[in-house]
Amino acid sequence: MDSDVKAELKKLSSAQLCSSVLGQICMDTVVNPPKKGEPSYELFMKEKEQVLSSLKEKAKLVTELLNKIEGVKCNPVQGAIKIYFFNIQKLPLRLNATIKS
C-alpha cells in the first residue's frame, strides 16, 4: 500500500477515536458546571437534582428487590452513584446440595 494512502487511512481511523462535538460539550459541562449567577445555573442545578434523585430512587428499588432473594444481602453505598455490595448470608439448600455433590 502506498505510504501516503496508509497515512490518510490511519488519520481517518484515529479521528473515530475522538468524541463528537456534542460529547465534548457535555464533558465540558460536567467538569466545568455553570457557576452561581450565570444564566444557566438554576436550570443546571434543577436538572442535576432531578437526575440524582431519580438515580437514588432506582438504587433504593434495586436494593429492596435484591434483598428479597434468599441468601443475598445487598448494602447500598451512600453517594450519588450507587454501587451494590453483595453479602451472602446463607446459601439456599438446593445450592448447598449441588456444591456437595
Short mmCIF file of N, CA and C in Angstrom, two decimals:
data_model
loop_
_atom_site.label_atom_id
_atom_site.label_comp_id
_atom_site.label_asym_id
_atom_site.label_seq_id
_atom_site.Cartn_x
_atom_site.Cartn_y
_atom_site.Cartn_z
N MET A 1 0.86 -1.18 0.00
CA MET A 1 0.00 0.00 0.00
C MET A 1 0.91 1.23 0.00
N ASP A 2 0.52 2.22 -0.76
CA ASP A 2 1.28 3.46 -0.83
C ASP A 2 1.32 4.12 0.55
N SER A 3 2.45 4.67 0.94
CA SER A 3 2.61 5.24 2.28
C SER A 3 1.70 6.44 2.51
N ASP A 4 1.43 7.25 1.47
CA ASP A 4 0.52 8.39 1.63
C ASP A 4 -0.92 7.91 1.89
N VAL A 5 -1.33 6.88 1.17
CA VAL A 5 -2.67 6.31 1.37
C VAL A 5 -2.77 5.72 2.77
N LYS A 6 -1.75 5.02 3.18
CA LYS A 6 -1.73 4.41 4.51
C LYS A 6 -1.82 5.49 5.59
N ALA A 7 -1.11 6.59 5.41
CA ALA A 7 -1.15 7.69 6.38
C ALA A 7 -2.54 8.30 6.47
N GLU A 8 -3.21 8.48 5.31
CA GLU A 8 -4.57 9.03 5.31
C GLU A 8 -5.56 8.09 5.99
N LEU A 9 -5.43 6.79 5.73
CA LEU A 9 -6.31 5.81 6.38
C LEU A 9 -6.10 5.81 7.89
N LYS A 10 -4.86 5.94 8.31
CA LYS A 10 -4.57 5.98 9.75
C LYS A 10 -5.19 7.23 10.38
N LYS A 11 -5.10 8.36 9.67
CA LYS A 11 -5.68 9.60 10.17
C LYS A 11 -7.21 9.48 10.29
N LEU A 12 -7.84 8.88 9.27
CA LEU A 12 -9.28 8.70 9.30
C LEU A 12 -9.73 7.80 10.44
N SER A 13 -9.00 6.71 10.65
CA SER A 13 -9.38 5.77 11.71
C SER A 13 -9.16 6.38 13.09
N SER A 14 -8.11 7.18 13.26
CA SER A 14 -7.87 7.77 14.57
C SER A 14 -8.87 8.88 14.88
N ALA A 15 -9.46 9.49 13.86
CA ALA A 15 -10.49 10.52 14.08
C ALA A 15 -11.73 9.91 14.72
N GLN A 16 -11.97 8.64 14.48
CA GLN A 16 -13.13 7.97 15.06
C GLN A 16 -12.96 7.74 16.55
N LEU A 17 -11.74 7.85 17.05
CA LEU A 17 -11.49 7.65 18.47
C LEU A 17 -11.91 8.85 19.30
N CYS A 18 -12.02 10.00 18.67
CA CYS A 18 -12.39 11.23 19.37
C CYS A 18 -13.91 11.29 19.55
N SER A 19 -14.33 11.88 20.65
CA SER A 19 -15.77 12.03 20.84
C SER A 19 -16.30 13.13 19.93
N SER A 20 -17.59 13.10 19.72
CA SER A 20 -18.22 14.11 18.85
C SER A 20 -18.20 15.47 19.54
N VAL A 21 -18.56 16.49 18.81
CA VAL A 21 -18.62 17.84 19.38
C VAL A 21 -19.62 17.86 20.53
N LEU A 22 -20.76 17.21 20.34
CA LEU A 22 -21.77 17.16 21.40
C LEU A 22 -21.20 16.48 22.65
N GLY A 23 -20.48 15.38 22.45
CA GLY A 23 -19.86 14.69 23.58
C GLY A 23 -18.85 15.56 24.30
N GLN A 24 -18.08 16.33 23.55
CA GLN A 24 -17.10 17.21 24.16
C GLN A 24 -17.78 18.34 24.94
N ILE A 25 -18.88 18.86 24.41
CA ILE A 25 -19.64 19.92 25.11
C ILE A 25 -20.21 19.37 26.42
N CYS A 26 -20.76 18.16 26.36
CA CYS A 26 -21.32 17.54 27.57
C CYS A 26 -20.23 17.33 28.62
N MET A 27 -19.09 16.84 28.19
CA MET A 27 -18.00 16.60 29.14
C MET A 27 -17.51 17.92 29.74
N ASP A 28 -17.46 18.97 28.94
CA ASP A 28 -17.05 20.28 29.46
C ASP A 28 -18.02 20.74 30.54
N THR A 29 -19.32 20.51 30.33
CA THR A 29 -20.33 20.89 31.32
C THR A 29 -20.16 20.11 32.61
N VAL A 30 -19.78 18.84 32.49
CA VAL A 30 -19.58 18.00 33.67
C VAL A 30 -18.38 18.49 34.49
N VAL A 31 -17.28 18.76 33.81
CA VAL A 31 -16.07 19.14 34.54
C VAL A 31 -16.02 20.64 34.86
N ASN A 32 -16.86 21.44 34.20
CA ASN A 32 -16.88 22.87 34.41
C ASN A 32 -18.33 23.35 34.44
N PRO A 33 -19.09 22.97 35.50
CA PRO A 33 -20.52 23.32 35.53
C PRO A 33 -20.73 24.83 35.66
N PRO A 34 -21.93 25.29 35.31
CA PRO A 34 -22.23 26.72 35.47
C PRO A 34 -22.09 27.15 36.93
N LYS A 35 -21.63 28.37 37.11
CA LYS A 35 -21.44 28.90 38.45
C LYS A 35 -22.64 29.75 38.85
N LYS A 36 -22.84 29.86 40.16
CA LYS A 36 -23.96 30.65 40.68
C LYS A 36 -23.92 32.05 40.07
N GLY A 37 -25.07 32.49 39.60
CA GLY A 37 -25.16 33.81 38.98
C GLY A 37 -25.13 33.76 37.46
N GLU A 38 -24.65 32.66 36.89
CA GLU A 38 -24.64 32.52 35.44
C GLU A 38 -26.05 32.17 34.96
N PRO A 39 -26.39 32.52 33.72
CA PRO A 39 -27.77 32.32 33.22
C PRO A 39 -28.28 30.88 33.31
N SER A 40 -27.43 29.89 33.10
CA SER A 40 -27.91 28.50 33.07
C SER A 40 -27.76 27.79 34.41
N TYR A 41 -27.31 28.49 35.45
CA TYR A 41 -27.05 27.84 36.74
C TYR A 41 -28.30 27.20 37.34
N GLU A 42 -29.38 27.96 37.41
CA GLU A 42 -30.62 27.46 38.05
C GLU A 42 -31.14 26.21 37.32
N LEU A 43 -31.18 26.26 35.99
CA LEU A 43 -31.66 25.11 35.22
C LEU A 43 -30.73 23.92 35.40
N PHE A 44 -29.43 24.17 35.39
CA PHE A 44 -28.46 23.09 35.57
C PHE A 44 -28.66 22.41 36.92
N MET A 45 -28.80 23.19 37.99
CA MET A 45 -28.97 22.62 39.32
C MET A 45 -30.29 21.85 39.43
N LYS A 46 -31.35 22.38 38.82
CA LYS A 46 -32.65 21.68 38.85
C LYS A 46 -32.54 20.33 38.15
N GLU A 47 -31.93 20.32 36.95
CA GLU A 47 -31.79 19.07 36.20
C GLU A 47 -30.86 18.10 36.93
N LYS A 48 -29.81 18.61 37.52
CA LYS A 48 -28.87 17.76 38.27
C LYS A 48 -29.58 17.08 39.44
N GLU A 49 -30.35 17.85 40.19
CA GLU A 49 -31.08 17.28 41.33
C GLU A 49 -32.10 16.24 40.88
N GLN A 50 -32.77 16.50 39.75
CA GLN A 50 -33.75 15.53 39.23
C GLN A 50 -33.06 14.21 38.87
N VAL A 51 -31.91 14.30 38.20
CA VAL A 51 -31.19 13.09 37.79
C VAL A 51 -30.71 12.33 39.02
N LEU A 52 -30.10 13.04 39.97
CA LEU A 52 -29.59 12.36 41.17
C LEU A 52 -30.71 11.76 42.00
N SER A 53 -31.83 12.45 42.08
CA SER A 53 -32.99 11.93 42.81
C SER A 53 -33.52 10.66 42.15
N SER A 54 -33.59 10.68 40.83
CA SER A 54 -34.05 9.51 40.09
C SER A 54 -33.11 8.32 40.30
N LEU A 55 -31.81 8.58 40.25
CA LEU A 55 -30.85 7.50 40.48
C LEU A 55 -30.97 6.94 41.90
N LYS A 56 -31.21 7.82 42.86
CA LYS A 56 -31.36 7.38 44.25
C LYS A 56 -32.58 6.48 44.41
N GLU A 57 -33.70 6.86 43.79
CA GLU A 57 -34.91 6.05 43.86
C GLU A 57 -34.71 4.68 43.19
N LYS A 58 -34.05 4.68 42.04
CA LYS A 58 -33.79 3.41 41.35
C LYS A 58 -32.87 2.52 42.18
N ALA A 59 -31.87 3.12 42.79
CA ALA A 59 -30.95 2.34 43.62
C ALA A 59 -31.68 1.74 44.82
N LYS A 60 -32.58 2.51 45.40
CA LYS A 60 -33.37 2.01 46.53
C LYS A 60 -34.22 0.82 46.10
N LEU A 61 -34.85 0.95 44.94
CA LEU A 61 -35.70 -0.14 44.43
C LEU A 61 -34.88 -1.40 44.17
N VAL A 62 -33.73 -1.24 43.52
CA VAL A 62 -32.88 -2.40 43.22
C VAL A 62 -32.42 -3.06 44.52
N THR A 63 -32.03 -2.25 45.50
CA THR A 63 -31.60 -2.80 46.79
C THR A 63 -32.71 -3.61 47.43
N GLU A 64 -33.94 -3.06 47.43
CA GLU A 64 -35.07 -3.78 48.01
C GLU A 64 -35.34 -5.10 47.28
N LEU A 65 -35.29 -5.07 45.96
CA LEU A 65 -35.55 -6.29 45.18
C LEU A 65 -34.47 -7.34 45.41
N LEU A 66 -33.21 -6.91 45.44
CA LEU A 66 -32.13 -7.87 45.66
C LEU A 66 -32.20 -8.46 47.06
N ASN A 67 -32.61 -7.68 48.04
CA ASN A 67 -32.70 -8.19 49.41
C ASN A 67 -33.83 -9.20 49.59
N LYS A 68 -34.72 -9.29 48.61
CA LYS A 68 -35.79 -10.29 48.67
C LYS A 68 -35.31 -11.67 48.22
N ILE A 69 -34.12 -11.73 47.62
CA ILE A 69 -33.57 -13.00 47.16
C ILE A 69 -33.00 -13.74 48.36
N GLU A 70 -33.39 -14.99 48.51
CA GLU A 70 -32.93 -15.79 49.64
C GLU A 70 -31.40 -15.92 49.62
N GLY A 71 -30.79 -15.61 50.74
CA GLY A 71 -29.35 -15.77 50.88
C GLY A 71 -28.53 -14.58 50.40
N VAL A 72 -29.19 -13.53 49.91
CA VAL A 72 -28.46 -12.36 49.41
C VAL A 72 -28.79 -11.16 50.28
N LYS A 73 -27.78 -10.43 50.66
CA LYS A 73 -27.96 -9.18 51.41
C LYS A 73 -27.23 -8.09 50.64
N CYS A 74 -27.95 -7.09 50.20
CA CYS A 74 -27.38 -6.01 49.42
C CYS A 74 -27.31 -4.76 50.27
N ASN A 75 -26.12 -4.20 50.40
CA ASN A 75 -25.92 -2.98 51.16
C ASN A 75 -25.66 -1.82 50.20
N PRO A 76 -26.56 -0.85 50.13
CA PRO A 76 -26.33 0.28 49.22
C PRO A 76 -25.20 1.16 49.74
N VAL A 77 -24.42 1.68 48.82
CA VAL A 77 -23.34 2.59 49.17
C VAL A 77 -23.90 4.00 49.12
N GLN A 78 -23.57 4.83 50.09
CA GLN A 78 -24.05 6.20 50.11
C GLN A 78 -23.33 7.02 49.05
N GLY A 79 -24.03 7.90 48.39
CA GLY A 79 -23.42 8.76 47.38
C GLY A 79 -24.30 8.90 46.16
N ALA A 80 -23.86 9.71 45.22
CA ALA A 80 -24.64 9.97 44.02
C ALA A 80 -24.68 8.77 43.10
N ILE A 81 -23.59 8.04 43.02
CA ILE A 81 -23.53 6.85 42.18
C ILE A 81 -23.61 5.64 43.10
N LYS A 82 -24.60 4.83 42.86
CA LYS A 82 -24.82 3.68 43.74
C LYS A 82 -24.13 2.44 43.19
N ILE A 83 -23.43 1.78 44.06
CA ILE A 83 -22.79 0.50 43.74
C ILE A 83 -23.31 -0.48 44.77
N TYR A 84 -23.52 -1.70 44.35
CA TYR A 84 -24.10 -2.67 45.25
C TYR A 84 -23.05 -3.68 45.69
N PHE A 85 -23.02 -3.93 46.98
CA PHE A 85 -22.14 -4.95 47.53
C PHE A 85 -23.02 -6.08 48.03
N PHE A 86 -22.67 -7.28 47.64
CA PHE A 86 -23.47 -8.43 48.00
C PHE A 86 -22.78 -9.21 49.10
N ASN A 87 -23.54 -9.55 50.09
CA ASN A 87 -23.02 -10.32 51.20
C ASN A 87 -23.89 -11.57 51.31
N ILE A 88 -23.31 -12.72 51.01
CA ILE A 88 -24.07 -13.96 51.10
C ILE A 88 -24.21 -14.34 52.57
N GLN A 89 -25.42 -14.24 53.09
CA GLN A 89 -25.68 -14.56 54.48
C GLN A 89 -25.76 -16.07 54.69
N LYS A 90 -26.47 -16.72 53.78
CA LYS A 90 -26.60 -18.17 53.83
C LYS A 90 -26.91 -18.65 52.43
N LEU A 91 -26.48 -19.82 52.11
CA LEU A 91 -26.74 -20.36 50.79
C LEU A 91 -28.05 -21.14 50.80
N PRO A 92 -28.84 -21.03 49.74
CA PRO A 92 -30.07 -21.82 49.67
C PRO A 92 -29.75 -23.31 49.74
N LEU A 93 -30.65 -24.10 50.29
CA LEU A 93 -30.44 -25.53 50.48
C LEU A 93 -30.11 -26.25 49.18
N ARG A 94 -30.81 -25.93 48.09
CA ARG A 94 -30.54 -26.60 46.82
C ARG A 94 -29.12 -26.32 46.34
N LEU A 95 -28.62 -25.11 46.57
CA LEU A 95 -27.26 -24.77 46.17
C LEU A 95 -26.25 -25.54 47.02
N ASN A 96 -26.53 -25.66 48.30
CA ASN A 96 -25.65 -26.43 49.18
C ASN A 96 -25.55 -27.89 48.71
N ALA A 97 -26.69 -28.46 48.32
CA ALA A 97 -26.70 -29.84 47.86
C ALA A 97 -25.92 -29.97 46.56
N THR A 98 -26.03 -28.99 45.68
CA THR A 98 -25.30 -29.03 44.41
C THR A 98 -23.81 -28.93 44.65
N ILE A 99 -23.41 -28.06 45.57
CA ILE A 99 -21.97 -27.90 45.85
C ILE A 99 -21.38 -29.17 46.45
N LYS A 100 -22.12 -29.83 47.32
CA LYS A 100 -21.62 -31.04 47.98
C LYS A 100 -21.50 -32.21 47.02
N SER A 101 -22.31 -32.22 45.97
CA SER A 101 -22.27 -33.37 45.04
C SER A 101 -21.22 -33.23 43.96
#
